[in-house]
Amino acid sequence: MSTAILTGLPPVGSSLEADLRSLGFDVRVADGAAAVAATLAALPTGDRVALVDHRFVGHVHSLRLALTDPRFPAAAVHGAVTARPEARPALLRAASALDGRYADALVGAQPAAPSWSVPVLPDALAAGLEAEGIAVHRPDLGVLVADVPADGPARTRAQAAVAATDDEAVRLRSAVKSRDGFFTTFCISPYSRYIARWCARRGFTPNQVTTASLLTALIAAACAATGTRPGFVAAGLLLIASFVLDCTDGQLARYSLQYSTLGAWLDATFDRAKEYAYYAGLALGAARGGDDVWALALGAMVLQTCRHVVDFSFNEANHDATANTSPTAALSGRLDSVGWTVWARRMIILPIGERWALIAVLTALTTPRIVFVVLLIGCALAACYTTAGRVLRSVTRRARRTDRAAQALYDLADSGPIAEAVSRLTRVKGAPVLALAGTVLLLVPLWWQPAGSRLTLIGAAVYAVFAGLAVAAPLKGPLDWLVPPVFRAAEYVTILALAARSDAPGALPAAFGLVAAVAYHHYDTVYRIRGGTGAPPHWLVRMIGGHEGRVLAVTVAAVLWQGRGFTIALTALAAAIALAVLIESVRFWVSAGAPAVHDETGEPA
């Protein structure tokens, strides 16, 4: 339940009470600071509370943005302030501390003749909250009006400004992300925003739309798995429909301010589940036609996941850096001043909109093999472009990385018990070089030795040692953010190489499942860190072995078991990891109070 307290009776003709009720507030009237404090104290402690000056003039959407956004403990605009339960005690203290100047001069006054000299109590309470150490969110209203006029003529002008701006049109425009890809901005959002409004008016929630997007993508994958041309055409169309719904759920959340921890987690994880399930559907469809493309499907998943880790790792390393003097960043800013370069640079990185459009069109018109080959080439070029830009920024900037950034990189590295034990023995600098050297020593035997060679075990053991040395010192170097993506590439490519070179039937589909389970764990780690809750519990990371432990386990399985035994080992490992990480992840995101954060595009290179 939410309660809005008016600091007096609104003037005759004001729609303020009706506006607040339309936003879901139970409206009460208090005639001064003392009455406000008493009313606050009497309300249930679990309720959201808003205080609004009775003279407030503004758009309904201004009040909606200020008073109903669930992401902030407190928020305010001129003439209105709100506090969630966690900020209620501070609000009560602020109200109790106000002096007699805020005794309402409206007592006994006629509603039609507002007393302009009465101070704006909600503004004073917002200042009191900030003095108490509560962060008060102040939404950017743009052209919207939120005012407490100082006299009659000012009120008339404010009312005219309200009438001159259609707040519903502003609300609809603001439902669309201000920064998005070319395909999403110009081909999807112009109409998906209206679908979002339609959903809001019929009571649908963003989580329901997110689930519908997932189901649509799974049906698309099933159509692709038929291996027929009509199935491929239907799959392409359904994949686009799934992406429209994927855009709609976020727009619905922004339109109706229905933000939630669970919703953010679902949106972030379902995007990966949809794309990778579609890859599996294409591989199954190709197999029906006699073409085995499982290696290509797994390669596409590996490359896409590693691209994301580059984005996440770089952004976390520089999240709170104390300086940014990179000439590359300055050049990027200058390029952004030229309109067409902004869209060209956003398209070249193949964000989710462009990527899904490419996959959908190629699915409908070509074969799964062509889809994966083109996708791999495009994603490889995008990965080279973004990684090169980030490396240039890192080596040309003078910045001091914080302990928080170093811890985030360590968590993203996903080191297990073996690497931890090695890291305690010594402190060695040069983390990126050590990680890359260990990866080379791991992968070279995989490609040059016969499948199941014992030399691959030596390579895996050396890799585990180098993995521990790479994280022995705090990851604060300019290129230390490369350590997590190098480890991801080493682990995923090892699984791919061992499965591809094995003669075991079904090894590649089993390897696809194993990489999918591990990738989910890595994405979950990213979203927890970006949500401010830290990495998954240490016991979980140790239980699933860390990246070096899993590399050793898969390598041992390839040496000990040939044929179907290797497939069974990969399947069992995939099932065990998936079960462990899913149970803990679902438990955390359903019960946690921190928001998940997801933005695939990241910082442009």
XYZ file of C-alpha atoms in Angstrom:
605
model
C 0.000 0.000 0.000
C 1.218 3.545 -0.788
C 0.048 6.699 0.946
C 0.354 10.283 -0.264
C 0.154 13.079 2.308
C -0.929 16.481 1.024
C 0.380 19.438 3.033
C -2.987 21.149 2.799
C -6.172 21.239 0.744
C -5.521 21.771 -2.987
C -7.103 24.833 -4.622
C -10.547 24.512 -6.137
C -10.281 22.984 -9.583
C -7.002 21.184 -8.900
C -6.805 17.578 -10.075
C -3.933 16.794 -7.684
C -5.878 14.401 -5.437
C -7.306 12.532 -8.426
C -3.862 12.334 -10.036
C -2.351 10.814 -6.912
C -5.161 8.288 -6.615
C -4.699 7.330 -10.275
C -1.103 6.458 -9.367
C -2.290 4.090 -6.657
C -1.940 6.328 -3.597
C -4.304 6.583 -0.666
C -4.479 10.359 -0.141
C -4.446 12.032 3.281
C -4.190 15.687 4.315
C -1.907 17.083 7.022
C -1.730 20.781 7.939
C 1.915 21.301 8.879
C 5.201 19.689 9.836
C 3.907 18.440 13.175
C 0.812 16.923 11.556
C 2.947 15.365 8.822
C 5.234 13.805 11.430
C 2.231 12.444 13.337
C 0.668 11.046 10.157
C 3.960 9.445 9.144
C 4.357 7.814 12.530
C 0.846 6.371 12.342
C 1.291 4.733 8.933
C 2.419 1.081 8.665
C 6.205 0.918 8.478
C 6.159 -1.241 5.353
C 4.324 1.342 3.229
C 5.792 3.707 0.674
C 4.979 7.299 1.643
C 4.838 10.416 -0.529
C 4.452 14.027 0.551
C 3.130 16.529 -1.962
C 2.651 20.275 -1.600
C -1.011 21.153 -2.007
C -0.093 23.912 -4.516
C 1.779 21.485 -6.820
C 1.238 21.988 -10.534
C 2.676 19.495 -12.972
C 2.198 16.560 -15.261
C 0.953 13.272 -13.905
C 4.023 11.603 -15.374
C 6.227 13.944 -13.325
C 4.582 12.591 -10.189
C 4.824 9.043 -11.532
C 8.571 9.376 -12.126
C 9.166 10.958 -8.736
C 6.844 8.926 -6.545
C 6.435 5.411 -7.985
C 9.843 4.264 -9.243
C 10.700 1.187 -7.105
C 14.454 1.333 -7.731
C 15.287 4.145 -5.320
C 14.866 4.438 -1.545
C 13.893 8.099 -1.896
C 13.084 10.442 -4.775
C 11.907 14.015 -5.195
C 10.905 16.742 -7.592
C 10.035 20.336 -6.716
C 7.015 20.061 -4.437
C 6.970 16.296 -3.932
C 9.086 13.707 -2.137
C 8.725 9.989 -1.537
C 10.405 7.419 0.711
C 10.367 3.652 0.586
C 10.230 1.723 3.886
C 14.018 1.718 4.278
C 14.081 5.532 4.145
C 10.975 6.094 6.263
C 12.806 6.513 9.617
C 15.013 9.238 8.136
C 11.949 10.968 6.679
C 10.216 10.899 10.060
C 13.280 12.377 11.761
C 13.469 15.099 9.118
C 9.787 15.978 9.609
C 10.140 16.022 13.391
C 13.174 18.294 13.190
C 11.483 21.057 11.188
C 10.791 24.221 13.181
C 7.661 26.331 13.495
C 8.135 28.043 10.153
C 6.501 24.981 8.644
C 3.387 25.167 10.769
C 0.799 25.332 8.050
C -0.413 28.861 7.417
C -3.282 27.338 5.519
C -5.155 26.352 8.655
C -8.486 28.089 8.319
C -7.697 29.408 4.834
C -10.066 28.788 1.974
C -8.909 26.204 -0.594
C -9.687 28.664 -3.381
C -7.192 31.158 -1.958
C -3.917 29.324 -1.399
C -1.374 30.924 0.897
C 1.662 31.523 -1.344
C 3.917 32.380 1.607
C 3.867 28.858 3.098
C 7.294 27.181 2.620
C 7.465 24.090 0.404
C 7.520 21.358 3.016
C 8.354 18.412 0.677
C 11.472 20.250 -0.540
C 12.623 20.764 3.038
C 12.024 17.081 3.774
C 14.034 16.057 0.708
C 16.909 18.185 1.979
C 16.484 16.574 5.395
C 16.733 13.107 3.864
C 19.986 14.045 2.150
C 21.303 15.456 5.424
C 20.530 12.057 6.952
C 22.710 10.382 4.322
C 19.847 9.078 2.170
C 20.480 9.329 -1.577
C 17.490 11.163 -3.054
C 16.896 10.392 -6.720
C 15.840 13.419 -8.749
C 14.477 12.249 -12.123
C 15.284 14.185 -15.267
C 11.900 15.552 -16.276
C 12.968 17.156 -19.541
C 9.987 19.105 -20.884
C 7.665 17.895 -18.135
C 6.496 20.332 -15.470
C 6.787 19.961 -11.698
C 6.360 23.285 -9.917
C 5.033 25.011 -6.823
C 4.073 28.457 -8.126
C 4.929 31.478 -5.981
C 1.730 33.391 -6.798
C -1.443 33.352 -8.855
C 0.080 34.494 -12.171
C 2.889 31.932 -11.804
C 0.292 29.226 -11.253
C -1.494 30.252 -14.423
C 1.744 30.095 -16.380
C 2.561 26.663 -14.936
C -0.874 25.348 -15.854
C -0.422 26.664 -19.395
C 2.948 24.876 -19.614
C 1.301 21.650 -18.482
C -1.394 21.998 -21.124
C 1.194 22.706 -23.837
C 3.024 19.383 -23.383
C 1.487 15.952 -23.928
C 2.946 13.931 -21.055
C 1.654 10.666 -22.551
C 3.754 11.278 -25.668
C 6.764 12.050 -23.475
C 6.110 8.913 -21.445
C 5.936 6.808 -24.590
C 9.179 8.250 -25.969
C 10.991 7.742 -22.674
C 10.010 4.068 -22.693
C 12.606 3.534 -25.432
C 16.267 3.230 -24.450
C 18.192 6.385 -25.245
C 21.162 4.322 -26.469
C 20.503 1.296 -28.628
C 21.546 -0.347 -31.869
C 20.547 0.866 -35.329
C 18.194 -2.037 -36.075
C 16.469 -1.755 -32.710
C 16.154 2.030 -32.864
C 14.813 2.334 -36.405
C 13.199 -1.035 -37.155
C 11.750 -2.237 -33.839
C 11.218 0.570 -31.320
C 8.997 2.740 -33.569
C 6.181 0.226 -33.098
C 7.228 -1.942 -30.120
C 6.626 1.020 -27.792
C 2.946 0.905 -28.740
C 2.868 -2.807 -28.000
C 4.336 -1.956 -24.590
C 1.568 0.589 -23.966
C -1.050 -1.922 -25.087
C 0.370 -4.440 -22.612
C 0.393 -1.865 -19.805
C -3.243 -0.943 -20.366
C -4.241 -4.602 -20.203
C -2.326 -5.343 -17.050
C 0.493 -7.443 -18.480
C 3.760 -7.342 -16.566
C 7.270 -7.124 -18.032
C 8.036 -10.596 -16.657
C 5.114 -12.048 -18.595
C 6.340 -10.411 -21.799
C 9.890 -11.657 -21.104
C 8.551 -15.180 -20.691
C 6.551 -14.856 -23.913
C 9.738 -13.793 -25.704
C 11.541 -16.875 -24.392
C 8.727 -19.212 -25.431
C 8.628 -17.640 -28.901
C 12.384 -18.141 -29.319
C 12.116 -21.759 -28.160
C 9.368 -22.375 -30.731
C 11.635 -20.753 -33.329
C 14.427 -23.149 -32.322
C 12.019 -26.081 -32.642
C 11.032 -24.912 -36.131
C 14.698 -24.661 -37.109
C 15.243 -28.182 -35.761
C 12.815 -29.583 -38.354
C 15.495 -29.075 -41.011
C 12.919 -28.078 -43.667
C 12.741 -24.849 -45.651
C 9.280 -23.943 -44.281
C 10.652 -24.633 -40.809
C 13.648 -22.358 -41.404
C 11.403 -19.553 -42.730
C 9.099 -19.871 -39.729
C 12.112 -19.926 -37.416
C 13.456 -16.667 -38.858
C 10.101 -14.927 -38.515
C 9.592 -16.191 -34.976
C 13.110 -15.116 -33.982
C 12.296 -11.554 -35.063
C 8.997 -11.768 -33.169
C 10.898 -12.908 -30.091
C 13.217 -9.916 -30.409
C 10.254 -7.549 -30.708
C 8.932 -8.947 -27.432
C 12.432 -8.712 -25.965
C 12.409 -4.976 -26.684
C 8.829 -4.655 -25.493
C 9.468 -6.030 -22.001
C 12.054 -3.338 -21.219
C 9.884 -0.628 -22.746
C 6.939 -1.836 -20.699
C 9.067 -1.704 -17.548
C 10.113 1.882 -18.317
C 6.623 2.931 -19.421
C 4.916 1.643 -16.288
C 7.957 1.810 -13.936
C 7.583 -1.897 -13.162
C 11.195 -2.595 -12.295
C 12.105 -5.663 -10.276
C 15.135 -7.730 -9.352
C 13.541 -10.871 -10.749
C 12.585 -9.096 -13.964
C 16.087 -7.785 -14.578
C 17.541 -11.240 -13.981
C 15.015 -12.905 -16.287
C 15.650 -10.374 -19.039
C 19.418 -10.797 -18.811
C 19.538 -14.586 -18.644
C 16.726 -15.286 -21.101
C 18.555 -13.343 -23.840
C 21.419 -15.813 -23.696
C 19.111 -18.816 -23.308
C 17.127 -17.771 -26.398
C 20.148 -17.240 -28.614
C 21.976 -20.394 -27.610
C 18.841 -22.533 -27.788
C 18.364 -21.236 -31.322
C 21.932 -22.264 -32.183
C 21.123 -25.769 -30.951
C 17.934 -25.812 -33.015
C 19.863 -24.870 -36.148
C 22.428 -27.608 -35.458
C 19.668 -30.187 -35.004
C 18.001 -29.046 -38.223
C 21.262 -29.308 -40.133
C 21.820 -32.816 -38.776
C 18.434 -33.859 -40.170
C 19.716 -32.809 -43.571
C 22.959 -34.736 -43.145
C 25.189 -31.772 -42.269
C 26.973 -31.810 -38.894
C 27.456 -28.179 -37.773
C 27.625 -28.733 -34.017
C 31.249 -27.563 -33.959
C 30.227 -24.331 -35.691
C 27.296 -23.855 -33.293
C 29.555 -24.373 -30.302
C 32.155 -22.062 -31.824
C 29.531 -19.335 -32.263
C 28.476 -19.674 -28.627
C 32.099 -19.604 -27.441
C 32.928 -16.519 -29.498
C 29.798 -14.643 -28.437
C 30.332 -15.415 -24.764
C 33.979 -14.369 -24.895
C 32.942 -11.100 -26.574
C 30.609 -10.374 -23.706
C 33.299 -11.168 -21.143
C 35.600 -8.646 -22.836
C 32.871 -6.004 -22.467
C 32.049 -6.897 -18.883
C 35.664 -7.187 -17.748
C 36.762 -3.898 -19.329
C 33.797 -2.012 -17.906
C 34.307 -3.420 -14.414
C 38.038 -2.601 -14.494
C 37.238 1.026 -15.327
C 33.958 1.347 -13.448
C 35.424 3.683 -10.819
C 38.857 4.505 -12.212
C 40.074 7.846 -10.881
C 41.149 9.261 -14.250
C 40.561 8.839 -17.973
C 43.200 10.552 -20.055
C 43.129 8.168 -23.006
C 43.538 9.827 -26.417
C 41.516 6.924 -27.811
C 38.577 7.922 -25.614
C 38.952 11.522 -26.788
C 38.919 10.353 -30.419
C 35.807 8.284 -29.698
C 34.116 11.373 -28.313
C 34.990 13.366 -31.427
C 33.662 10.612 -33.661
C 30.393 10.630 -31.732
C 29.929 14.276 -32.719
C 29.532 13.125 -36.352
C 26.053 11.634 -36.584
C 26.596 8.761 -39.035
C 29.680 7.454 -37.236
C 27.638 6.801 -34.100
C 25.365 4.371 -35.919
C 28.188 2.836 -37.949
C 30.162 2.098 -34.788
C 27.123 0.636 -33.087
C 26.349 -1.604 -36.046
C 29.895 -2.885 -36.512
C 29.938 -4.459 -33.060
C 26.912 -6.598 -34.014
C 24.722 -5.893 -30.979
C 21.834 -8.186 -30.279
C 19.408 -6.511 -32.695
C 21.708 -6.617 -35.707
C 22.887 -10.096 -34.785
C 19.419 -11.569 -34.467
C 18.259 -9.872 -37.674
C 21.258 -11.359 -39.493
C 20.577 -14.817 -38.081
C 16.855 -14.636 -38.891
C 17.351 -13.541 -42.515
C 20.088 -16.086 -43.190
C 18.039 -18.859 -41.573
C 15.081 -18.156 -43.837
C 17.137 -17.839 -47.038
C 20.185 -20.092 -46.655
C 21.412 -23.121 -44.692
C 22.482 -23.514 -41.044
C 26.123 -23.904 -42.121
C 26.043 -20.555 -43.916
C 24.326 -18.963 -40.916
C 27.102 -20.055 -38.583
C 29.963 -19.248 -40.959
C 28.680 -15.710 -41.560
C 27.933 -15.281 -37.857
C 31.417 -16.432 -36.875
C 33.066 -14.081 -39.369
C 30.927 -11.127 -38.301
C 31.379 -11.755 -34.575
C 35.133 -12.285 -35.036
C 35.484 -8.930 -36.793
C 33.354 -7.272 -34.117
C 35.438 -8.890 -31.381
C 38.682 -7.670 -32.985
C 37.286 -4.142 -33.303
C 36.004 -3.847 -29.743
C 38.970 -5.589 -28.131
C 41.470 -3.480 -30.045
C 39.682 -0.312 -28.998
C 39.677 -1.345 -25.369
C 43.350 -2.312 -25.438
C 44.245 1.069 -26.969
C 42.238 2.874 -24.311
C 43.925 0.886 -21.576
C 47.524 1.396 -22.672
C 47.074 5.111 -23.390
C 45.182 6.135 -20.281
C 46.611 7.037 -16.906
C 44.209 5.734 -14.318
C 44.368 4.309 -10.829
C 42.299 1.147 -10.499
C 40.549 0.587 -7.204
C 40.442 -2.416 -4.893
C 36.817 -2.896 -5.900
C 37.795 -3.197 -9.575
C 40.589 -5.650 -8.731
C 38.167 -7.799 -6.732
C 35.629 -7.740 -9.558
C 38.273 -8.935 -12.028
C 39.359 -11.666 -9.628
C 35.755 -12.824 -9.278
C 35.296 -12.775 -13.053
C 38.440 -14.904 -13.408
C 36.516 -17.708 -11.649
C 39.586 -19.306 -10.070
C 39.123 -22.650 -8.366
C 41.001 -24.386 -5.542
C 44.063 -25.291 -7.635
C 44.656 -21.735 -8.850
C 44.020 -20.422 -5.343
C 46.618 -22.757 -3.873
C 49.226 -21.703 -6.449
C 48.446 -18.004 -5.954
C 49.334 -18.264 -2.260
C 52.872 -19.407 -3.024
C 54.171 -16.270 -4.721
C 53.310 -12.825 -6.024
C 54.089 -12.507 -9.722
C 53.240 -9.513 -11.874
C 52.274 -9.589 -15.535
C 48.861 -11.237 -15.190
C 47.790 -10.958 -18.872
C 51.094 -12.427 -20.090
C 50.871 -15.306 -17.616
C 47.240 -16.038 -18.527
C 48.019 -15.950 -22.243
C 51.142 -18.126 -21.830
C 49.191 -20.722 -19.870
C 46.469 -20.730 -22.526
C 48.994 -21.268 -25.336
C 50.655 -24.122 -23.439
C 47.209 -25.644 -22.942
C 45.885 -25.350 -26.476
C 48.951 -26.245 -28.518
C 48.994 -29.938 -27.411
C 45.251 -30.148 -28.032
C 45.666 -29.266 -31.696
C 48.981 -31.006 -32.410
C 48.631 -34.224 -30.460
C 46.253 -37.105 -31.195
C 42.953 -37.133 -29.326
C 43.449 -38.553 -25.838
C 47.224 -37.928 -25.748
C 48.690 -37.751 -22.273
C 50.596 -34.615 -23.290
C 47.274 -32.809 -23.125
C 47.174 -33.633 -19.416
C 50.569 -31.977 -18.960
C 49.287 -28.914 -20.815
C 46.208 -28.760 -18.586
C 48.332 -29.068 -15.433
C 50.695 -26.306 -16.601
C 47.667 -24.155 -17.417
C 46.357 -24.588 -13.871
C 49.705 -23.409 -12.470
C 49.837 -20.380 -14.754
C 46.200 -19.602 -13.897
C 47.168 -19.371 -10.232
C 50.219 -17.217 -10.964
C 48.095 -14.819 -13.057
C 45.812 -13.976 -10.125
C 48.480 -14.019 -7.412
C 48.846 -10.219 -7.409
C 45.934 -7.731 -7.365
C 44.602 -7.213 -10.893
C 45.230 -3.472 -11.118
C 47.430 -3.306 -14.216
C 46.278 -1.463 -17.344
C 45.626 -4.730 -19.226
C 44.689 -6.987 -16.327
C 41.064 -6.863 -17.450
C 42.141 -9.263 -20.246
C 42.668 -12.078 -17.729
C 38.985 -13.177 -17.413
C 38.298 -13.281 -21.190
C 41.568 -15.195 -21.787
C 40.514 -17.756 -19.173
C 37.047 -18.017 -20.726
C 38.526 -18.621 -24.165
C 40.945 -21.223 -22.775
C 38.230 -23.215 -21.028
C 35.619 -23.071 -23.772
C 38.044 -23.758 -26.622
C 39.498 -26.709 -24.696
C 36.057 -28.281 -24.431
C 35.374 -27.555 -28.110
C 38.718 -28.962 -29.270
C 38.508 -32.139 -27.215
C 34.955 -32.837 -28.359
C 35.676 -32.006 -32.004
C 38.765 -34.241 -32.164
C 37.065 -37.074 -30.344
C 35.443 -39.879 -32.282
C 32.789 -40.176 -29.588
C 29.255 -40.033 -30.987
C 27.338 -37.122 -29.510
C 30.430 -35.532 -27.970
C 29.872 -32.131 -29.590
C 26.216 -31.780 -28.495
C 27.302 -32.803 -24.975
C 30.116 -30.243 -25.111
C 27.569 -27.631 -26.241
C 25.528 -28.378 -23.117
C 28.597 -28.190 -20.880
C 29.715 -24.813 -22.252
C 26.141 -23.526 -21.936
C 26.033 -24.520 -18.244
C 29.419 -22.956 -17.491
C 28.573 -19.836 -19.498
C 25.404 -19.395 -17.440
C 27.544 -19.438 -14.302
C 29.825 -16.785 -15.773
C 26.939 -14.546 -16.863
C 25.368 -14.945 -13.434
C 28.650 -13.811 -11.876
C 28.663 -10.702 -14.048
C 25.090 -9.723 -13.213
C 25.671 -10.151 -9.492
C 28.764 -7.954 -9.586
C 27.024 -5.291 -11.642
C 24.073 -5.430 -9.275
C 26.371 -4.607 -6.365
C 26.039 -7.925 -4.541
C 29.411 -9.451 -5.374
C 30.225 -12.807 -6.929
C 28.446 -16.099 -6.271
C 29.366 -17.758 -2.956
C 32.889 -19.098 -2.764
C 31.684 -22.600 -1.927
C 29.859 -22.770 -5.272
C 32.929 -21.690 -7.256
C 35.046 -24.280 -5.440
C 32.421 -27.006 -5.820
C 32.296 -26.648 -9.621
C 36.093 -26.580 -9.777
C 36.912 -23.142 -11.111
C 37.962 -22.772 -14.737
C 41.285 -24.583 -14.263
C 39.622 -27.475 -12.413
C 37.077 -27.971 -15.169
C 39.814 -27.875 -17.822
C 41.668 -30.621 -15.952
C 38.489 -32.656 -15.480
C 37.541 -32.566 -19.175
C 41.111 -33.343 -20.236
C 41.309 -36.316 -17.868
C 37.972 -37.579 -19.189
C 39.261 -37.345 -22.774
C 42.354 -39.386 -21.869
C 40.638 -42.035 -19.747
C 37.472 -42.601 -21.744
C 37.189 -42.948 -25.473
C 34.067 -43.185 -27.561
C 30.723 -43.064 -25.811
C 32.345 -42.930 -22.382
C 33.672 -39.433 -23.127
C 30.215 -38.284 -24.192
C 28.740 -39.663 -20.967
C 31.423 -37.863 -18.932
C 30.715 -34.522 -20.658
C 26.963 -34.984 -20.187
C 27.321 -35.854 -16.491
C 29.613 -32.871 -15.872
C 27.236 -30.542 -17.714
C 24.247 -31.800 -15.719
C 26.052 -31.505 -12.376
C 27.254 -27.946 -13.044
C 23.905 -26.822 -14.442
C 22.040 -28.222 -11.439
C 24.372 -26.598 -8.918
C 24.524 -23.143 -10.487
C 20.837 -22.965 -11.405
C 19.599 -23.890 -7.928
C 21.842 -21.343 -6.223
C 21.207 -18.682 -8.865
C 17.423 -18.969 -8.758
C 17.506 -18.929 -4.952
C 19.620 -15.787 -4.966
C 17.758 -13.724 -7.558
C 14.315 -14.570 -6.232
C 15.268 -13.588 -2.683
C 17.936 -10.897 -3.192
C 17.209 -7.196 -2.847
C 19.833 -5.906 -5.266
C 19.041 -5.065 -8.879
C 20.543 -6.950 -11.794
C 22.089 -4.833 -14.515
C 22.435 -5.799 -18.143
C 23.483 -3.795 -21.167
C 24.969 -5.854 -23.935
C 26.383 -2.981 -25.959
C 28.697 -1.753 -23.206
C 31.162 1.032 -23.885
C 31.837 1.586 -27.598
C 35.343 0.918 -28.813
